[in-house]
Short mmCIF file of C-alpha atoms in Angstrom, two decimals:
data_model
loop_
_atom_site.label_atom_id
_atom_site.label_comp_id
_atom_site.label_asym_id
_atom_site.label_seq_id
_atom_site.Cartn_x
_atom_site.Cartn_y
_atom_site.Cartn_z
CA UNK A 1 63.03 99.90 203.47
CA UNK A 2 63.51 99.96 207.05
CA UNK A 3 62.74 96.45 209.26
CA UNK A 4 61.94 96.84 213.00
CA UNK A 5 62.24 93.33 214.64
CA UNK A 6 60.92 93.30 218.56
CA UNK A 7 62.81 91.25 220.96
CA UNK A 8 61.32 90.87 224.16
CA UNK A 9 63.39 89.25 227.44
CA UNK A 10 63.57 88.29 230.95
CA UNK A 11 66.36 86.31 232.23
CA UNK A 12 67.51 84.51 228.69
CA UNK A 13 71.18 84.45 229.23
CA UNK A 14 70.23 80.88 228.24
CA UNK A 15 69.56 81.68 224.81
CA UNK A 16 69.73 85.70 224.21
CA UNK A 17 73.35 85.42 222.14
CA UNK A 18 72.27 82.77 219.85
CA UNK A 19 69.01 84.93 219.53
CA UNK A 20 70.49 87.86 218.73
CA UNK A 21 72.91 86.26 216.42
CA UNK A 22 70.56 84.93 214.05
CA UNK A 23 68.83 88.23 213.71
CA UNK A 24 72.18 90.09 213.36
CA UNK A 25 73.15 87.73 210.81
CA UNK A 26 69.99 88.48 208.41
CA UNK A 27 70.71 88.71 204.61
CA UNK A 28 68.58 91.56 204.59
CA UNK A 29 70.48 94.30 206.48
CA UNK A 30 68.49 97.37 206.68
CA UNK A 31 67.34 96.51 210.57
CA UNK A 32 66.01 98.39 213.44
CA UNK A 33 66.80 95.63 216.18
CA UNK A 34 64.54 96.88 219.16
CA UNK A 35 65.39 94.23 222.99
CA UNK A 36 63.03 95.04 225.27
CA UNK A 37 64.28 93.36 228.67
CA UNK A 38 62.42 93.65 231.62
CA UNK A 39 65.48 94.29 234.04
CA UNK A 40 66.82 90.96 233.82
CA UNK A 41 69.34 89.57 236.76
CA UNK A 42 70.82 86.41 235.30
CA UNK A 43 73.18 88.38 232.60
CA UNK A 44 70.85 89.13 229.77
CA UNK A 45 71.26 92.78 230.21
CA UNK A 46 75.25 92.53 230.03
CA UNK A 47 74.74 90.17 226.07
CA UNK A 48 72.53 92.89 225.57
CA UNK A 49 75.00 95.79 226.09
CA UNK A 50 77.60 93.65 224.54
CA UNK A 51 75.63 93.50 221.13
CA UNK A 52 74.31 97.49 221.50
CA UNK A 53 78.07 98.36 221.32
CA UNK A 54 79.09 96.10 218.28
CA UNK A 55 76.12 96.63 216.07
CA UNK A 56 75.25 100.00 215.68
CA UNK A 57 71.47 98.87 214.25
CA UNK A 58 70.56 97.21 217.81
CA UNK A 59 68.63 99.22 220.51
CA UNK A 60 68.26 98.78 224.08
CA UNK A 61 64.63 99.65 226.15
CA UNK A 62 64.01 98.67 229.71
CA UNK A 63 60.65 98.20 230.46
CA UNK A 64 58.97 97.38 234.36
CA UNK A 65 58.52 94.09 234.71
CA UNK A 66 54.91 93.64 234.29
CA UNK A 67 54.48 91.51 231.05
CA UNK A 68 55.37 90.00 227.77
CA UNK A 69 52.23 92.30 226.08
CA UNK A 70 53.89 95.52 227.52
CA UNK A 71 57.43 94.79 226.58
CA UNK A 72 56.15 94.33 222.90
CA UNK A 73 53.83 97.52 222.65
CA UNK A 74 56.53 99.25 224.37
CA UNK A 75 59.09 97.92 221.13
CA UNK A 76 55.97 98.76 218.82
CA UNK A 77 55.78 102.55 219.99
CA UNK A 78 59.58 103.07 219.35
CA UNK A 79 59.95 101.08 216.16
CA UNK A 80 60.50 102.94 212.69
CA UNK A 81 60.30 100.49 210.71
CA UNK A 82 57.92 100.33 207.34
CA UNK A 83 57.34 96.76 208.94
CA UNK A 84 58.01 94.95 211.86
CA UNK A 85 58.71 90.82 212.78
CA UNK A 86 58.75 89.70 216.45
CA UNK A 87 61.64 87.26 217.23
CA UNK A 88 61.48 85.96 220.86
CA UNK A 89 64.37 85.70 222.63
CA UNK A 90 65.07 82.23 223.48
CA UNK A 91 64.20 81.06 219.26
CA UNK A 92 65.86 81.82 216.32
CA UNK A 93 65.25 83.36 212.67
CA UNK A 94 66.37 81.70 209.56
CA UNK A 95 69.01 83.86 207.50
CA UNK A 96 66.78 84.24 204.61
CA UNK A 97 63.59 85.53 207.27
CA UNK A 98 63.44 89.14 206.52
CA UNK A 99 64.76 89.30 202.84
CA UNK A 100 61.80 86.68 202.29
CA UNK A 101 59.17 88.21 203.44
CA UNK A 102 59.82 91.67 203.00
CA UNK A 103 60.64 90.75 198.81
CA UNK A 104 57.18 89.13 198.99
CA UNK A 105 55.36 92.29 201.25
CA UNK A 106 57.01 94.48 198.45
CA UNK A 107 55.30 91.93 195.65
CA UNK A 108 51.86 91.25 196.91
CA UNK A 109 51.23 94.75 199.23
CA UNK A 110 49.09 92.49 201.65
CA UNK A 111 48.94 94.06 205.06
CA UNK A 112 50.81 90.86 206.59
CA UNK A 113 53.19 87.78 205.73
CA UNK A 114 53.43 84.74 206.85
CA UNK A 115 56.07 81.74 206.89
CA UNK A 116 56.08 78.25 208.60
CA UNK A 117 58.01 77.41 211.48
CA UNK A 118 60.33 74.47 212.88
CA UNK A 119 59.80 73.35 216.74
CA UNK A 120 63.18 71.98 217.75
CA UNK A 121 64.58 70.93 221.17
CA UNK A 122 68.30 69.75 221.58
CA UNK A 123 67.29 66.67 219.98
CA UNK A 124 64.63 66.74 217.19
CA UNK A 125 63.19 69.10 214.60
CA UNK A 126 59.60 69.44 213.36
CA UNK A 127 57.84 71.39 210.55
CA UNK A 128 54.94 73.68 211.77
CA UNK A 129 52.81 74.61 209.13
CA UNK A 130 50.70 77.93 209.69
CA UNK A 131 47.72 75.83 207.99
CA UNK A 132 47.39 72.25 207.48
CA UNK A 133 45.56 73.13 204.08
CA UNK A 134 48.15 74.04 201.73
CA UNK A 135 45.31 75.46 199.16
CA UNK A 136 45.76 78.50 201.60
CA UNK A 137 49.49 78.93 200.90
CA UNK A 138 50.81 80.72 197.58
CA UNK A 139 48.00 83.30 197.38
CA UNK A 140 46.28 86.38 198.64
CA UNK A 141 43.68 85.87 201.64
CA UNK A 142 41.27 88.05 202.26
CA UNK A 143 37.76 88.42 203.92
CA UNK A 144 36.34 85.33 202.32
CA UNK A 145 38.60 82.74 204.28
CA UNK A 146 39.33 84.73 207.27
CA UNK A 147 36.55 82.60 209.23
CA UNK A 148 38.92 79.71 208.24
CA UNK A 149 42.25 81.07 209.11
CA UNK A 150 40.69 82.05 212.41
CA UNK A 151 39.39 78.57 213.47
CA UNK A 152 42.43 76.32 211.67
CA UNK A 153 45.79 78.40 211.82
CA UNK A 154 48.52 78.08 214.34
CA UNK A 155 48.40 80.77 216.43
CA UNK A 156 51.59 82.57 216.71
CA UNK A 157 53.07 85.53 215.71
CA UNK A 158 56.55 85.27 214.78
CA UNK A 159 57.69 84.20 211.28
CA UNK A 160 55.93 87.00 210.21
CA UNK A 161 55.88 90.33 208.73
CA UNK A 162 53.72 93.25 208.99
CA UNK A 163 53.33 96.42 207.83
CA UNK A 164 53.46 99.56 210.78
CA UNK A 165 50.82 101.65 209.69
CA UNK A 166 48.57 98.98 209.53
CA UNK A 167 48.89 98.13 213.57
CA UNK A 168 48.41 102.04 213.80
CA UNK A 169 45.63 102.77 211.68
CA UNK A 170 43.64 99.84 213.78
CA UNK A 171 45.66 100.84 217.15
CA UNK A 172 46.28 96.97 217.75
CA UNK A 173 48.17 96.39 220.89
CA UNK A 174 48.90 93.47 222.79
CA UNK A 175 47.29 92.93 226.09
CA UNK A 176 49.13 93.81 229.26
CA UNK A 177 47.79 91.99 232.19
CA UNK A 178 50.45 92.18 234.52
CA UNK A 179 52.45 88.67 235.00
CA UNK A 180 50.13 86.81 232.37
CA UNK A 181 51.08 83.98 229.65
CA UNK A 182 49.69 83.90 225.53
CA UNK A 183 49.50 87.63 225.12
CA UNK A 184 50.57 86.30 221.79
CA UNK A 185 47.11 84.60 221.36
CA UNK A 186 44.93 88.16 221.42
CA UNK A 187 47.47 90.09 219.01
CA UNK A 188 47.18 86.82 217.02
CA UNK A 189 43.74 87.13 216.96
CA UNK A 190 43.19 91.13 216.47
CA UNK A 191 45.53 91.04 213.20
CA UNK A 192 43.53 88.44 211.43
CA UNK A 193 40.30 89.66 212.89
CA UNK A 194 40.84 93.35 210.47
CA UNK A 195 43.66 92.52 208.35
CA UNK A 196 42.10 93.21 204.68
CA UNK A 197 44.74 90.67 202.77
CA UNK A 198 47.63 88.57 204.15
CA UNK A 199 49.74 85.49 202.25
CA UNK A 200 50.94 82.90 203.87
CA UNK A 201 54.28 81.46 202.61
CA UNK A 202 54.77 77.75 202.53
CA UNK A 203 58.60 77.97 203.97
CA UNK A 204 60.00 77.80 207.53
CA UNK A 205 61.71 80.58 208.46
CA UNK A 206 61.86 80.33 211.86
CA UNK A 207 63.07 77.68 214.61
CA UNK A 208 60.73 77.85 217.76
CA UNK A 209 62.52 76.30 220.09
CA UNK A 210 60.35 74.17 222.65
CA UNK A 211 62.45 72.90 225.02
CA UNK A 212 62.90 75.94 227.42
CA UNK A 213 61.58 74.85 230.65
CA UNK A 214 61.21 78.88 231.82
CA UNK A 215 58.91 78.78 229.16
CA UNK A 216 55.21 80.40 230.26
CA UNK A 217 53.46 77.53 228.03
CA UNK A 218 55.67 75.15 230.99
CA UNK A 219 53.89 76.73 234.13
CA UNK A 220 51.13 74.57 235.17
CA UNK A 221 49.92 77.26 237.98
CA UNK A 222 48.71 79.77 235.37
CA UNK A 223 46.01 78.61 235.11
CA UNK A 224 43.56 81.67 234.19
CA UNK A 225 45.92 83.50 232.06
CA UNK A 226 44.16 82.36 229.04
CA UNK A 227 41.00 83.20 230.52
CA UNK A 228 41.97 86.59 230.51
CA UNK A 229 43.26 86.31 227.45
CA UNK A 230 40.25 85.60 225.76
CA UNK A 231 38.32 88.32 227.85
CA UNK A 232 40.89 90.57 226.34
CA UNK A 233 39.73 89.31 222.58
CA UNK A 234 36.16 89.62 223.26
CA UNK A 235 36.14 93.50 224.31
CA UNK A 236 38.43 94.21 221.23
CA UNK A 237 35.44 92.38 219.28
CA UNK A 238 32.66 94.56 220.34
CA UNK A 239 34.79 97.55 220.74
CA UNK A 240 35.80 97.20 217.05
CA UNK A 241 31.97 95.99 215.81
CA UNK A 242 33.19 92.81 214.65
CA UNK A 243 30.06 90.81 216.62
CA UNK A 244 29.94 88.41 213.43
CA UNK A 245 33.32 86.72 214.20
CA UNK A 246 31.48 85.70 217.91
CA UNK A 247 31.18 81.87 216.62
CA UNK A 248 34.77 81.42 215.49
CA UNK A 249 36.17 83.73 218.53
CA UNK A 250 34.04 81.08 220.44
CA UNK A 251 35.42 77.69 218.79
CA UNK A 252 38.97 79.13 219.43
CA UNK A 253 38.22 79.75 223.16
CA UNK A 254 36.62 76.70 223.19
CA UNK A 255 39.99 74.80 221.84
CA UNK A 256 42.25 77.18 223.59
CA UNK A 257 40.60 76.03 227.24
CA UNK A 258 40.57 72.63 226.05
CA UNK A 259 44.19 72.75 225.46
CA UNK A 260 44.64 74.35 228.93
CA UNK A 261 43.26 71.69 230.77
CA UNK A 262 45.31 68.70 229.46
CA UNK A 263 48.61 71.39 230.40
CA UNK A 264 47.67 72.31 233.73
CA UNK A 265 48.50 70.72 236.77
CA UNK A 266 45.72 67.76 237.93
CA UNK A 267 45.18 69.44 240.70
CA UNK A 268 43.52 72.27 239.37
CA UNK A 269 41.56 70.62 236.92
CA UNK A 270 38.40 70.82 238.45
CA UNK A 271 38.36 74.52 239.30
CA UNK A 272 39.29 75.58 235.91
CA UNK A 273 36.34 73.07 234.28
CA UNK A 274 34.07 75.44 236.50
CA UNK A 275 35.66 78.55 235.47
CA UNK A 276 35.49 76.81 231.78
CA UNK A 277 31.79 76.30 232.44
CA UNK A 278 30.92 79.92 234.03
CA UNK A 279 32.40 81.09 230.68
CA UNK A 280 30.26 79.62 228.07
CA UNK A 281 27.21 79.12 230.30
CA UNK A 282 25.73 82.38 228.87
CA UNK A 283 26.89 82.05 225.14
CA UNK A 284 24.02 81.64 222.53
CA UNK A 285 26.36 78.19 221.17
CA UNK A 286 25.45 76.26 217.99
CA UNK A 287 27.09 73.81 216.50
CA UNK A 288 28.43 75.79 213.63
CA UNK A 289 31.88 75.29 213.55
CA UNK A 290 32.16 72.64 216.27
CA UNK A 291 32.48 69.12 215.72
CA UNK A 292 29.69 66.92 217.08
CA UNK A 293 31.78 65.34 219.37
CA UNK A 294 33.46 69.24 220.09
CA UNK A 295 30.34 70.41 220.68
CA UNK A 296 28.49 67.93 222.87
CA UNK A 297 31.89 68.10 225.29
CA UNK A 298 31.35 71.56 225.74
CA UNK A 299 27.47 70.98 227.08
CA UNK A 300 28.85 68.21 229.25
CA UNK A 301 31.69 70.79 231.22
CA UNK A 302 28.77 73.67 231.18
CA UNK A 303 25.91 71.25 232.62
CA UNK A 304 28.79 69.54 235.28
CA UNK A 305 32.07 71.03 235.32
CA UNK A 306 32.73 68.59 238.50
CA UNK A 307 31.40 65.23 237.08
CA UNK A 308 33.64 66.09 234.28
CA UNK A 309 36.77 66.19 236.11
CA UNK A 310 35.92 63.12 237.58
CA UNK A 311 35.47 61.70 234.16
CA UNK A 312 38.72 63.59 232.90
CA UNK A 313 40.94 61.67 235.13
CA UNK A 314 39.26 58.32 234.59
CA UNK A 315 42.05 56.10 232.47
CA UNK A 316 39.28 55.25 229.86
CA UNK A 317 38.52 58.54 228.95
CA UNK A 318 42.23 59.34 228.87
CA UNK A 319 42.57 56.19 226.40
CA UNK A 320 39.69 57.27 224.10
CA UNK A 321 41.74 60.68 223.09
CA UNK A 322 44.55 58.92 223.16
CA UNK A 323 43.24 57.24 220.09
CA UNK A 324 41.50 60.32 219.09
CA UNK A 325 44.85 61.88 218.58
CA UNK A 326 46.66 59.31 216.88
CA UNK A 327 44.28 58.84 214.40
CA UNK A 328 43.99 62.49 213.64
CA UNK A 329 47.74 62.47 212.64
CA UNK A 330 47.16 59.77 210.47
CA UNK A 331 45.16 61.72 208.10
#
């Protein structure tokens, strides 16, 4: 049973031989190891070569550089495997990774897998947990909670597993806007949107390292890039008929923009609130799956984006979620 793990990179000389290291090292040995480097300068290209030579079961592609989406649909359109993880190239997999989840794809025949994560910089380590619920771990998901994976799970796509012909039979791809950030976010969100089962596995597998400054989640001048993101999401929803996810696809865009504002530069604060605003103004919302307080935040940016921002940078406001956020990891 053949693996296919996708690598994607651009200048990682950083990180690219501990990468590749981890994955070479994998109990499970039957690998297809597919890099994908868009041309790098800095002396990826040359670890690259260097590992291509040694290890007969790693492959090289050079793609343009024009994304992260296009690197990994260009590594999904070569890969032979029966399934396929994505490992990205400044993080690291867990020896046990692919034996795992491939001996539990081979138990439960669910169309994907899924393991925890750890978020480590040079100093600390942290558990990520898929779901904060562990009533979803140990078991086979399928339609019935998929409105709840969809609004609660961490979106990401690596420490996973999933089967080939699935992504073909549904022709899931990963968007390709050239130069943008979280193309991650709308594959995330197409596999859970029509996967029939999945099982999430309540292990980390994977270290996601978060202290990579070249990291796109670090750039505080993109700031549309989840915009487009989303807009990507929403014409794969009506393309595929799937109009009844709208409210969750909505709460997600909602916390996704949210998110995006606290990480962007100040300065642009106030254009993206109108952007935010010009976005939802048209939406039929309800208060469904938002919170009260979610949802009467979202009426304030759409009915004054600006007086918003002013409010955003007052130090009250910024003490009030302050105190939002601590208590919420108290519970």
């Amino acid at each position: 049973m053949l693996i296919s793990i996708l690598i994607p990179s651009f200048n990682s000389a950083n990180y690219i031989r501990e990468c590749l290291e981890s994955v070479c090292a994998q109990t499970y040995v039957k690998l297809e190891i597919i890099c994908i480097d868009a041309y790098s300068n800095d002396g990826t290209l040359d670890i690259l070569r260097e590992f291509v030579r040694k290890d007969k079961r790693v492959k090289l592609i050079l793609s343009e550089k024009r994304s992260f989406g296009h690197q990994l649909n260009l590594g999904l359109e070569k890969a032979k495997g029966e399934y396929f993880s994505i490992v990205e190239s400044d993080d690291l997999a867990h020896p046990l990774m692919c034996e795992k989840l491939l001996n539990l794809a081979l138990k439960i025949k669910c169309d994907l897998v899924k393991a925890n994560l750890i978020s480590f910089t040079q100093d600390k380590q942290k558990i990520l947990n898929i779901m904060e619920d562990t009533n979803f771990y140990g078991r086979i998901l399928c339609e019935k909670e998929r409105e709840n994976v969809l609004k609660n799970s961490l979106i990401i796509n690596p420490s996973g597993l999933y089967r080939l012909d699935f992504i073909k039979e549904f022709d899931l791809r990963l968007n390709e806007t050239s130069g943008a950030a979280y193309q991650d976010t709308g594959f995330w969100f197409e596999l859970f949107s029509v996967a029939r089962t999945w099982y999430f596995h309540n292990e980390s597998l994977y270290f996601y390292r978060q202290d990579n400054l070249n990291a796109s989640t670090k750039s505080k001048e993109k700031i549309y890039a989840i915009c487009e993101e989303f807009a990507f999401i929403d014409s794969f929803l009506k393309c595929q008929k799937l109009e009844h996810l709208r409210e969750v696809f909505l709460y997600r865009k909602f916390k996704s923009y949210w998110w995006n504002l606290r990480r962007i530069d100040e300065r642009y604060r106030e254009e993206f609130l109108i952007r935010f605003a010009e976005d939802f103004k048209n939406e039929n919302l309800k208060i469904g799956v938002f919170s009260a307080s979610e949802f009467k935040e979202l009426k304030k940016i759409i009915a004054n984006p600006q007086q918003f921002a002013k409010k955003l940078s007052s130090p009250l406001f910024v003490l009030k979620k302050f105190f939002a956020r601590f208590k919420k990891s108290l519970l």
